[in-house]
Amino acid sequence: MKQGRKLALLFLLVFTAALLGGCNSSGNVGVIDVNKVMTESPKVKQFQEQLNVKGKELSDQLEKDKASLSAADFQKKQETLYAEFMKVKQEMEGQIDSSIKETLDGIAKEKKLGVILYKNGVAQGGTDITDDVIKKLQ
């Protein structure tokens, strides 16, 4: 769920920057379904698979070392490996955020969009760019 919040913040920042920048385009509005991008983008899936592999590696390493460690040492090792996993996760989320932001910037210029909003917040209208984002994130 943290990943969704980060993406929400990223899109809010893009939206705010577009508004503060004067929306130097014709004022067209794009909409994006973030959930669809997160579930269907091959690039996002690739990052998720890498994260799963890293998590399994660390978990296997912990299980292997469990028998030879005292309870206190095991807990320290567990905390260290968890911190390592979280670091890798944050790095990958940063890469995903950067990729999506870059893609949104390119599509906004390409389609002359002044603003990009969340699809679930738009009752009607706007140009849906979700599939464009998914295609470019390959």
Coordinates of C-alpha atoms in Angstrom, one line a residue:
M1 CA 0.0 0.0 0.0
K2 CA 3.0 2.3 0.6
Q3 CA 3.8 2.1 -3.1
G4 CA 0.3 3.4 -4.0
R5 CA 0.8 6.3 -1.6
K6 CA 4.1 7.1 -3.2
L7 CA 2.6 7.1 -6.7
A8 CA -0.3 9.2 -5.5
L9 CA 2.2 11.7 -4.2
L10 CA 4.2 11.6 -7.4
F11 CA 1.1 12.3 -9.5
L12 CA 0.0 15.0 -7.2
L13 CA 3.4 16.7 -7.6
V14 CA 3.2 16.4 -11.4
F15 CA -0.3 17.8 -11.3
T16 CA 0.8 20.7 -9.1
A17 CA 3.9 21.4 -11.2
A18 CA 1.7 21.6 -14.3
L19 CA -0.7 24.0 -12.6
L20 CA 2.1 26.2 -11.2
G21 CA 3.9 26.1 -14.5
G22 CA 1.0 27.8 -16.2
C23 CA -0.1 24.7 -18.2
N24 CA 1.6 26.1 -21.3
S25 CA -0.4 23.7 -23.5
S26 CA -3.9 24.0 -24.9
G27 CA -5.4 22.9 -21.6
N28 CA -6.2 19.3 -22.6
V29 CA -6.6 16.9 -19.7
G30 CA -5.2 13.4 -19.6
V31 CA -6.4 10.7 -17.2
I32 CA -4.5 7.7 -15.9
D33 CA -5.6 4.5 -14.2
V34 CA -2.7 4.0 -11.8
N35 CA -3.9 0.6 -10.6
K36 CA -4.0 -0.7 -14.2
V37 CA -0.5 0.6 -14.8
M38 CA 0.7 -1.1 -11.6
T39 CA -0.9 -4.4 -12.5
E40 CA -0.3 -4.6 -16.3
S41 CA 3.0 -2.8 -16.9
P42 CA 5.8 -5.3 -17.8
K43 CA 8.3 -3.0 -16.3
V44 CA 6.5 -2.8 -13.0
K45 CA 6.0 -6.6 -13.0
Q46 CA 9.8 -7.0 -13.7
F47 CA 10.6 -4.8 -10.6
Q48 CA 8.1 -6.8 -8.5
E49 CA 9.7 -10.1 -9.6
Q50 CA 13.2 -8.8 -8.8
L51 CA 11.9 -7.7 -5.3
N52 CA 10.3 -11.2 -4.8
V53 CA 13.6 -12.9 -5.7
K54 CA 15.6 -10.7 -3.3
G55 CA 13.0 -11.3 -0.5
K56 CA 13.3 -15.1 -1.1
E57 CA 17.1 -14.9 -1.1
L58 CA 17.1 -13.1 2.2
S59 CA 14.5 -15.3 3.7
D60 CA 16.4 -18.5 2.6
Q61 CA 19.6 -17.0 4.1
L62 CA 17.9 -16.3 7.4
E63 CA 16.4 -19.9 7.5
K64 CA 19.8 -21.4 6.8
D65 CA 21.5 -19.4 9.5
K66 CA 18.7 -19.9 12.1
A67 CA 20.0 -23.1 13.5
S68 CA 23.5 -21.8 14.2
L69 CA 22.4 -18.5 15.9
S70 CA 21.2 -17.7 19.3
A71 CA 17.8 -16.1 19.7
A72 CA 19.3 -12.6 20.1
D73 CA 21.7 -13.1 17.2
F74 CA 18.8 -14.4 15.1
Q75 CA 16.7 -11.4 15.8
K76 CA 19.6 -9.0 15.0
K77 CA 20.2 -10.9 11.7
Q78 CA 16.5 -10.8 10.9
E79 CA 16.4 -7.0 11.5
T80 CA 19.5 -6.5 9.4
L81 CA 18.1 -8.5 6.5
Y82 CA 14.8 -6.7 6.8
A83 CA 16.5 -3.4 6.6
E84 CA 18.4 -4.6 3.5
F85 CA 15.2 -5.7 1.9
M86 CA 13.5 -2.4 2.6
K87 CA 16.4 -0.5 1.1
V88 CA 16.2 -2.6 -2.1
K89 CA 12.4 -2.0 -2.1
Q90 CA 12.8 1.7 -1.8
E91 CA 15.4 1.8 -4.6
M92 CA 13.1 -0.1 -6.9
E93 CA 10.1 2.1 -6.0
G94 CA 12.2 5.1 -6.8
Q95 CA 13.1 3.6 -10.2
I96 CA 9.4 2.9 -10.9
D97 CA 8.4 6.4 -9.8
S98 CA 11.1 7.9 -12.1
S99 CA 10.1 5.7 -15.0
I100 CA 6.4 6.6 -14.7
K101 CA 7.2 10.3 -14.2
E102 CA 9.4 10.3 -17.3
T103 CA 6.7 8.5 -19.3
L104 CA 4.0 10.9 -18.2
D105 CA 6.1 13.9 -19.1
G106 CA 6.8 12.4 -22.6
I107 CA 3.1 11.6 -23.2
A108 CA 2.0 15.0 -21.9
K109 CA 4.2 16.7 -24.4
E110 CA 3.4 14.3 -27.2
K111 CA -0.4 14.7 -26.7
K112 CA -0.2 18.3 -25.6
L113 CA -1.8 17.7 -22.3
G114 CA -1.7 20.4 -19.7
V115 CA -2.8 18.3 -16.8
I116 CA -2.9 14.5 -16.0
L117 CA -5.4 13.4 -13.4
Y118 CA -6.3 10.1 -11.7
K119 CA -9.0 8.3 -13.7
N120 CA -10.9 7.4 -10.6
G121 CA -11.2 11.1 -9.8
V122 CA -12.7 12.1 -13.1
A123 CA -16.4 11.6 -13.7
Q124 CA -16.4 12.4 -17.4
G125 CA -14.0 13.6 -20.1
G126 CA -10.3 13.7 -20.4
T127 CA -8.0 11.7 -22.6
D128 CA -7.2 8.3 -21.1
I129 CA -3.5 7.7 -21.4
T130 CA -3.2 4.6 -19.3
D131 CA -2.5 2.2 -22.2
D132 CA 0.1 4.7 -23.6
V133 CA 1.9 4.6 -20.2
I134 CA 1.8 0.8 -20.1
K135 CA 3.2 0.5 -23.6
K136 CA 6.0 3.0 -23.0
L137 CA 7.0 1.3 -19.7
Q138 CA 8.2 -1.8 -21.5

